[in-house]
Short mmCIF file of C-alpha atoms in Angstrom, two decimals:
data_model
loop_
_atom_site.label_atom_id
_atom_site.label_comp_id
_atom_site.label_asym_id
_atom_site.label_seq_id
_atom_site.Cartn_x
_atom_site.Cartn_y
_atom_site.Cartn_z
CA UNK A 1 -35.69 4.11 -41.28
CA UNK A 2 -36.87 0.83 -42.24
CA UNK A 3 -40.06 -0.61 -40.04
CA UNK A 4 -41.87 -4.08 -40.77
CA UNK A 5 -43.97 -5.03 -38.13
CA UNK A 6 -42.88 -2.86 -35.21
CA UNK A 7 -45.90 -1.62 -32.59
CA UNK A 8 -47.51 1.09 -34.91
CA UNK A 9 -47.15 3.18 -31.52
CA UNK A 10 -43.36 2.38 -31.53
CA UNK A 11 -43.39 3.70 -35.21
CA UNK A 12 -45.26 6.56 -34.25
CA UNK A 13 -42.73 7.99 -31.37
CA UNK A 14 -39.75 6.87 -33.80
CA UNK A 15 -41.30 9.01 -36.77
CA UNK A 16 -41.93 12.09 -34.15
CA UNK A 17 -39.07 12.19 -32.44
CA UNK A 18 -37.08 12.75 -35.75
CA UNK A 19 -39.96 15.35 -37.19
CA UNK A 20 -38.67 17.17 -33.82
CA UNK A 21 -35.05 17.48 -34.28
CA UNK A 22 -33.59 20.91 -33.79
CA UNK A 23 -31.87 20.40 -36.96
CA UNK A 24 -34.24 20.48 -39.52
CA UNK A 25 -32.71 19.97 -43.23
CA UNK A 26 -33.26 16.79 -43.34
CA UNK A 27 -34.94 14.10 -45.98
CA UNK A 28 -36.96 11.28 -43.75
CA UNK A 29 -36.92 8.41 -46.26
CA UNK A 30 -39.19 5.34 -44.34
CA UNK A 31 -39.11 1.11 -46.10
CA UNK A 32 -41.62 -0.35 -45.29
CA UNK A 33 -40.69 -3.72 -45.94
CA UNK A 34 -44.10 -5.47 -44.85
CA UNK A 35 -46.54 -4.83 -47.58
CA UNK A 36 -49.37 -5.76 -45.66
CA UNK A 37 -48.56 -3.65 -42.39
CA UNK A 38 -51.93 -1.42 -43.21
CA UNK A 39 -52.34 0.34 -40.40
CA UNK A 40 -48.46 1.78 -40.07
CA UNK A 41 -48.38 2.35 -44.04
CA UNK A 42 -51.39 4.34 -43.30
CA UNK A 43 -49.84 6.21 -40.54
CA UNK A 44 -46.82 7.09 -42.37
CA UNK A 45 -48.80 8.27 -45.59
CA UNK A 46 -50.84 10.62 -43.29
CA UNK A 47 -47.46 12.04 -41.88
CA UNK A 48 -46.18 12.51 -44.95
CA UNK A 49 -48.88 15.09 -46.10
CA UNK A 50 -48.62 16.83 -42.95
CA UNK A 51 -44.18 17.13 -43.12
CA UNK A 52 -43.01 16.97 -46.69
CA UNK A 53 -39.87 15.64 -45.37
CA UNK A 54 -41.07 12.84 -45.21
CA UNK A 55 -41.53 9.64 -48.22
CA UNK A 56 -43.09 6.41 -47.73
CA UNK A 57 -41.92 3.75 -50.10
CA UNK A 58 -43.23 -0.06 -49.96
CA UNK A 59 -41.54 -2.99 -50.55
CA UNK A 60 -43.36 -5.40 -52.72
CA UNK A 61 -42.43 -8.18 -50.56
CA UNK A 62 -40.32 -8.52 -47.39
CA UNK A 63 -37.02 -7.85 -48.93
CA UNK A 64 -35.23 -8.21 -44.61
CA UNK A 65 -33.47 -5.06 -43.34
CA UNK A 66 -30.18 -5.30 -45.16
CA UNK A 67 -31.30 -4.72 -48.60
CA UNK A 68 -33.98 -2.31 -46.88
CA UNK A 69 -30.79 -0.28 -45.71
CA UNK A 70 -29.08 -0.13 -49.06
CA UNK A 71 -32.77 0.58 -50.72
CA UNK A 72 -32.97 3.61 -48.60
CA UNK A 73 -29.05 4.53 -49.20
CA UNK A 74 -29.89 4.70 -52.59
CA UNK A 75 -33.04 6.73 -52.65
CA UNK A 76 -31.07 9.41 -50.35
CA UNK A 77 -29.84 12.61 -51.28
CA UNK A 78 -28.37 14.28 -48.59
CA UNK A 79 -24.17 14.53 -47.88
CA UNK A 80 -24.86 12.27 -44.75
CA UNK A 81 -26.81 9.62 -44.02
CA UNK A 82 -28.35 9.23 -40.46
CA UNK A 83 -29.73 5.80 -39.56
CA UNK A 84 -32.50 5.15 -37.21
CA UNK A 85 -34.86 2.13 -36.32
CA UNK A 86 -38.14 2.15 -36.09
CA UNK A 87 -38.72 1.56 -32.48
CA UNK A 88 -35.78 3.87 -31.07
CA UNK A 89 -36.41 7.34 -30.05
CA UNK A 90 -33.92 10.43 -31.03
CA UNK A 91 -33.22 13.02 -28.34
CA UNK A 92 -34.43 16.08 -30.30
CA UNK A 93 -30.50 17.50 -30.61
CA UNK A 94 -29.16 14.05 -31.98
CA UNK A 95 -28.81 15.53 -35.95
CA UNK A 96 -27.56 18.94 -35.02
CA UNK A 97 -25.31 17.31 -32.89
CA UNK A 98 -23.89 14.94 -35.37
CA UNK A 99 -23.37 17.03 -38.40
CA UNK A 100 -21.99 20.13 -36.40
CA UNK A 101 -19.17 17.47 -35.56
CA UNK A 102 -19.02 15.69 -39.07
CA UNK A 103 -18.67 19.16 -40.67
CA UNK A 104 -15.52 20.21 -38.11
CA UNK A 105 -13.85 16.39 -37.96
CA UNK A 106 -13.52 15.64 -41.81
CA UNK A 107 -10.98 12.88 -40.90
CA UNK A 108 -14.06 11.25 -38.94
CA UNK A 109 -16.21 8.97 -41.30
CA UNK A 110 -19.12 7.89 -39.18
CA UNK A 111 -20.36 9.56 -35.82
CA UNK A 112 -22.15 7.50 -33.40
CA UNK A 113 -23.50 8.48 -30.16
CA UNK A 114 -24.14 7.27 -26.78
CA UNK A 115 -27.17 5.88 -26.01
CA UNK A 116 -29.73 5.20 -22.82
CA UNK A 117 -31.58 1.69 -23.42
CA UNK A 118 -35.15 1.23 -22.50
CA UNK A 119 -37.65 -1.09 -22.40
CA UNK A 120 -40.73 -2.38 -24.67
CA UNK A 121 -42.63 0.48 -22.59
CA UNK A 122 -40.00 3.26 -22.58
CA UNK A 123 -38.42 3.23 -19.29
CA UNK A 124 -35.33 3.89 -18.97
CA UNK A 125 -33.01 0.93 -17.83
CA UNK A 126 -29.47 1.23 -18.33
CA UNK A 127 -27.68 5.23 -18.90
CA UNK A 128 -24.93 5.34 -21.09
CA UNK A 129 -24.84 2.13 -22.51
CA UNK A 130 -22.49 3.21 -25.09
CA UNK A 131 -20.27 5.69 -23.26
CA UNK A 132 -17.66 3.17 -21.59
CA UNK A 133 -17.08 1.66 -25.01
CA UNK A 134 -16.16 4.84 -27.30
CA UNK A 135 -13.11 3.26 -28.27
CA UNK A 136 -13.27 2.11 -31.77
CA UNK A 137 -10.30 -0.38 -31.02
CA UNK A 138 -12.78 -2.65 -28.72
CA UNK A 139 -14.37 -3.37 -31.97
CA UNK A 140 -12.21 -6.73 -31.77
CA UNK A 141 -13.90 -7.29 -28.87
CA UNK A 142 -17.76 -6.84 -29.61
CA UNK A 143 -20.18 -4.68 -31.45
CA UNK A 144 -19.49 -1.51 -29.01
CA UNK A 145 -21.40 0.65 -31.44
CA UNK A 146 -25.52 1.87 -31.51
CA UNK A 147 -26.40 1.22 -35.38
CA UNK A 148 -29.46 3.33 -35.09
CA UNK A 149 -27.58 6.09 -33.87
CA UNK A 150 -25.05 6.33 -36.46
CA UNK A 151 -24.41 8.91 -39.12
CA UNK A 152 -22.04 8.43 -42.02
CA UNK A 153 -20.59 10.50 -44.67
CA UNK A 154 -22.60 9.70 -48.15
CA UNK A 155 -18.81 9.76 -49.67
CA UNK A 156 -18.70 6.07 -48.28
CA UNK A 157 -20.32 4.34 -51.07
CA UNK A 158 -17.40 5.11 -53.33
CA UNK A 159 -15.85 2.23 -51.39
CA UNK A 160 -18.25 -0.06 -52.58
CA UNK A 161 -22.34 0.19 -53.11
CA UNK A 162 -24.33 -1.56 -51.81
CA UNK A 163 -22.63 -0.07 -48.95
CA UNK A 164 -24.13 -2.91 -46.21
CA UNK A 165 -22.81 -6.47 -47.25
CA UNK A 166 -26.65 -7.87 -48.08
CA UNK A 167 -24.73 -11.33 -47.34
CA UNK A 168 -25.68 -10.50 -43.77
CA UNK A 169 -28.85 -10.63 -42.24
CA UNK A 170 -28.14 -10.01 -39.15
CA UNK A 171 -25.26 -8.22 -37.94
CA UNK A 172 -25.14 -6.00 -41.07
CA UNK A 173 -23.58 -3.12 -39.29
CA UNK A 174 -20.60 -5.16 -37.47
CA UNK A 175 -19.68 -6.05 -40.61
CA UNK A 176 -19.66 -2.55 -42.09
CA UNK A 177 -17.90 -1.57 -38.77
CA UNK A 178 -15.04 -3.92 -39.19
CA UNK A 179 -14.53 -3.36 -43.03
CA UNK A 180 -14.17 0.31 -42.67
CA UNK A 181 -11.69 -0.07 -39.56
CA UNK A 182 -9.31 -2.33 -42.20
CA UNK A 183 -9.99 0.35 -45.04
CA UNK A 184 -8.34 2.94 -42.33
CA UNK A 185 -11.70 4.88 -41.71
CA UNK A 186 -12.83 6.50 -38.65
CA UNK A 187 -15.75 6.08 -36.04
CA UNK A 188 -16.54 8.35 -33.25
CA UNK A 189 -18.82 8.18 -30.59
CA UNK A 190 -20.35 11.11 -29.01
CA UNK A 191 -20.31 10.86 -25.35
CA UNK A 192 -23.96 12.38 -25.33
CA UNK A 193 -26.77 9.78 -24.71
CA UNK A 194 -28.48 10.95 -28.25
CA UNK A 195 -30.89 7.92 -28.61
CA UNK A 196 -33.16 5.64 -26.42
CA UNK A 197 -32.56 2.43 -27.64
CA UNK A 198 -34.96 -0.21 -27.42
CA UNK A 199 -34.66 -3.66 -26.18
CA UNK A 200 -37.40 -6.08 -26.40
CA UNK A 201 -37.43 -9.99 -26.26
CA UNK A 202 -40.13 -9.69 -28.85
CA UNK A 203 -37.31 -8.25 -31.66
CA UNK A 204 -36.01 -11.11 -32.79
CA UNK A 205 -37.06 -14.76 -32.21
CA UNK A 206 -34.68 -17.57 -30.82
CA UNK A 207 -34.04 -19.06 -34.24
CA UNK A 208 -32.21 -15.61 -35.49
CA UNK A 209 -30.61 -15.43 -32.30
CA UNK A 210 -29.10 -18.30 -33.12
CA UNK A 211 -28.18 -17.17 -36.72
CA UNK A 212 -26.86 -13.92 -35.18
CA UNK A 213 -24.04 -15.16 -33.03
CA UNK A 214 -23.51 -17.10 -36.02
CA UNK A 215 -22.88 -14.01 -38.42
CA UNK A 216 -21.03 -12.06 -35.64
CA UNK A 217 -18.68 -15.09 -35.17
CA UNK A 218 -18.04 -15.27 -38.81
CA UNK A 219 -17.08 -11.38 -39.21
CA UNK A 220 -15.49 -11.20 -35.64
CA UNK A 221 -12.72 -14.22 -36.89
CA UNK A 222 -12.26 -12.04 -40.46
CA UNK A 223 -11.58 -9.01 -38.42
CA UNK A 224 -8.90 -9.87 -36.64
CA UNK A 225 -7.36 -12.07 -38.89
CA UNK A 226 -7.80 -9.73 -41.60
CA UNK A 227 -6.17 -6.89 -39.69
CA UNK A 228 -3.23 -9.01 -38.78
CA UNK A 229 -2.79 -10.43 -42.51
CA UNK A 230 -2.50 -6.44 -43.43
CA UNK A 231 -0.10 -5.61 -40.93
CA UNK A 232 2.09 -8.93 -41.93
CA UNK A 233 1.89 -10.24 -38.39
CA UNK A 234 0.70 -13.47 -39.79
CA UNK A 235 0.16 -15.43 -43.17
CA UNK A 236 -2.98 -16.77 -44.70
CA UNK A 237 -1.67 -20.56 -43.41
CA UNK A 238 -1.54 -19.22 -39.81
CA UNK A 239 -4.99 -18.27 -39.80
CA UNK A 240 -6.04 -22.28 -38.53
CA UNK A 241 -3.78 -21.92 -35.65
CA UNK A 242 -4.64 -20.02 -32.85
CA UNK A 243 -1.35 -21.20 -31.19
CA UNK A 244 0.94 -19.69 -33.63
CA UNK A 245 -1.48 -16.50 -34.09
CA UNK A 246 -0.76 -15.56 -30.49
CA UNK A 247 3.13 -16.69 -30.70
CA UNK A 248 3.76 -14.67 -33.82
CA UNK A 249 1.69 -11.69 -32.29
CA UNK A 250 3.90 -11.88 -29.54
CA UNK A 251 7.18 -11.52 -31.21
CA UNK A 252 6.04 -8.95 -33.29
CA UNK A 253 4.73 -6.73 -30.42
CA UNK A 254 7.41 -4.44 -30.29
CA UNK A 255 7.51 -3.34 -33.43
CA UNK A 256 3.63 -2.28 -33.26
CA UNK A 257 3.26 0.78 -32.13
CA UNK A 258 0.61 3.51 -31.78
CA UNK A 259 -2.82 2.98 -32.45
CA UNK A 260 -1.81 -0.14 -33.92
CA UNK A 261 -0.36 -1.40 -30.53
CA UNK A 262 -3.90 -0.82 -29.22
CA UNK A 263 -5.71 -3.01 -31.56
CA UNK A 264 -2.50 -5.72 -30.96
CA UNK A 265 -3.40 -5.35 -27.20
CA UNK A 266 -6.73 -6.50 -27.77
CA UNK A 267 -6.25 -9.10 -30.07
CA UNK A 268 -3.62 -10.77 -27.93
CA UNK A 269 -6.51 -10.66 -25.49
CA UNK A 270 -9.09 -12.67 -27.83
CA UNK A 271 -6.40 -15.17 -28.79
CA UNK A 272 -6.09 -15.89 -24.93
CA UNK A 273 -9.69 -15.73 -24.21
CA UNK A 274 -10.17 -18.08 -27.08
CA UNK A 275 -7.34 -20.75 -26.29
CA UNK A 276 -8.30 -20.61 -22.61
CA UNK A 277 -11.80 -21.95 -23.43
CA UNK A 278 -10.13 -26.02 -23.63
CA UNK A 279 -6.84 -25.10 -21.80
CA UNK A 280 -6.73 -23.52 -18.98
CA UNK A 281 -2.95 -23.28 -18.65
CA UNK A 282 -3.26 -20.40 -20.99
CA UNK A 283 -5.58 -17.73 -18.80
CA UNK A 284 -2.70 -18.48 -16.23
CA UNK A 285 -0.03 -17.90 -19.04
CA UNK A 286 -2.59 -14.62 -19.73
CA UNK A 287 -1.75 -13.06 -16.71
CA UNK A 288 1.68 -13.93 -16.45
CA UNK A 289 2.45 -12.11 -20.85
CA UNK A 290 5.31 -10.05 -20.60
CA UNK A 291 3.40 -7.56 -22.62
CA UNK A 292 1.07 -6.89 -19.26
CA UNK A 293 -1.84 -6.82 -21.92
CA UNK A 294 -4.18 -7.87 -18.48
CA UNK A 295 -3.13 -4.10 -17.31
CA UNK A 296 -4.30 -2.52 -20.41
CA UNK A 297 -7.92 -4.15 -20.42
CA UNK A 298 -10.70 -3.16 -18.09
CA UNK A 299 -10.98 -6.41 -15.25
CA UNK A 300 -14.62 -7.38 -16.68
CA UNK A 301 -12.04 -9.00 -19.88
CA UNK A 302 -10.24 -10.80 -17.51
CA UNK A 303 -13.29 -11.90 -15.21
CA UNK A 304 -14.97 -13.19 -18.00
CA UNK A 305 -11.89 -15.09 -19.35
CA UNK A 306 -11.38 -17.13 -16.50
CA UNK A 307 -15.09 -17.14 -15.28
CA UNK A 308 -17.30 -17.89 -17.67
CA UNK A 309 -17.18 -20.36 -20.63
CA UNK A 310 -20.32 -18.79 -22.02
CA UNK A 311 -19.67 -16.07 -22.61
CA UNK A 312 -16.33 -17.42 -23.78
CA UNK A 313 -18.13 -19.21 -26.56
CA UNK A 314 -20.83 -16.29 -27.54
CA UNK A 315 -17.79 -13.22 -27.96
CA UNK A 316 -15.46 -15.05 -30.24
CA UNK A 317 -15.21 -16.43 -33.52
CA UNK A 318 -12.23 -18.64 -32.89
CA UNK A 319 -14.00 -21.06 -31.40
#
């Protein structure tokens, strides 16, 4: 857990409801990565000599949550890694949970879990944000995974370490997401609500909004064109085209099958949803695709492609 300037009472319920978890063999390693945040470095040092579990260490200056993340990686011991934030609250069977099913799903390489989101004073305000979303395929889509709720296998820094890209400072873990779908790794979400995840207008300022559709633009368009470079859909000089992108996914469509035709489903979809944002011949052409891909896609997709050019120009990095 990394905190920086985070409500010390926020801190406080984070730091408990971990210290509570059924499951208790655990290491609690906390960044601190504001060097002047007295009062919660205080807190957190008076924890620690209550729960030995616990170990403060403070950044000498604000270092931003990335390299916080791989900071903490690296200090770690344990087989998995659990990550958590710093205002979110753990239901107390979230780690049990997750390493019962790491240690029986081997093939699995990070377990998420559903989550209930509240607000800055802990009411609840949407239930199971998480649990329409728990396929890993609608990663082409959006970010349809909790970061503080994950758990990974420690095994995943042999694919590279620092295991976040610390080019990213926002939208680390989408970028973690999507480079360990194209390295043929697994995610699973739990369908229990394991977390209350905070959302407050005072987490991130309008500026690094900004900056954050940026980053999520930039690693949504290397997904999918990364994916489709691996599977030999397309070439590298196809990847400025959006037009022949969706022809050549087209044609190759039949040959694509399994899990793979999923993923093809969906990127046909964001090629669509793209192109329709300056022609709208093509969310016509959309409904009319022989492959039927409106069928296979819940009818929010296709609401939102022919409805609303915002949100058009937030979800997708092709345009």
């Amino acid at each position: 857990m990394c905190f920086c300037k985070e409500p010390l009472q926020w801190i406080r319920l984070s730091v408990e409801s971990i210290l509570d978890q059924t499951f208790r063999d655990f290491e609690l390693i906390l960044i601190c990565d504001n060097p002047e945040y007295e009062e919660g470095i205080a807190y957190v040092n008076a924890a620690s000599q209550k729960d030995s579990r616990i170990t403060l260490y403070v950044n000498d200056r604000n270092i931003g949550p990335t390299r916080s993340f791989n900071k903490a990686i690296a200090l770690s011991e344990g087989m998995y890694i659990a990550r958590m934030d710093a205002d979110d609250i753990c239901l107390p069977e979230r780690l049990e949970r997750q390493v019962a099913y790491l240690d029986t799903h081997p093939h699995i390489s990070v377990c998420a879990t559903d989550a209930h989101i509240i607000d800055r004073d802990g009411n609840i305000i949407r239930r199971n944000r998480y649990r329409r979303n728990r396929d890993q395929a609608l990663l082409v889509i959006s970010n349809v995974i909790a970061h503080p709720s994950v758990m990974m296998r420690r095994s995943l820094l042999g694919l590279r370490d620092p295991l976040y890209n610390e080019s990213y400072i926002y939208s680390q873990d989408y970028e973690l997401w999507q480079y360990l779908t194209l390295k043929g790794h697994r995610i699973h979400t739990l369908e229990e609500p394991l977390l209350l995840y905070r959302k407050s207008d005072s987490q991130i300022s309008s500026a690094g909004r900004r900056k954050q559709k940026e980053l999520f633009k930039d690693i949504h368009r290397r997904f999918i064109t990364g994916w489709l470079l691996d599977r030999g859909i397309i070439c590298q000089e196809d990847t400025s085209d959006l037009h022949k992108m969706l022809e050549k996914c087209s044609r190759e469509y039949d040959r694509i099958s399994g899990e793979d035709r999923r993923y093809l489903d969906l990127i046909i979809y964001v090629l669509y949803f793209s192109i329709g944002t300056y022609d709208w011949r093509y969310r016509f052409r959309y409904l009319a695709d022989r492959n039927l891909t409106v069928f296979r896609i819940r009818f929010i997709f296709t609401f939102r492609l022919f409805f609303s050019r915002k949100t058009r120009l937030e979800r997708t990095g092709f345009i």
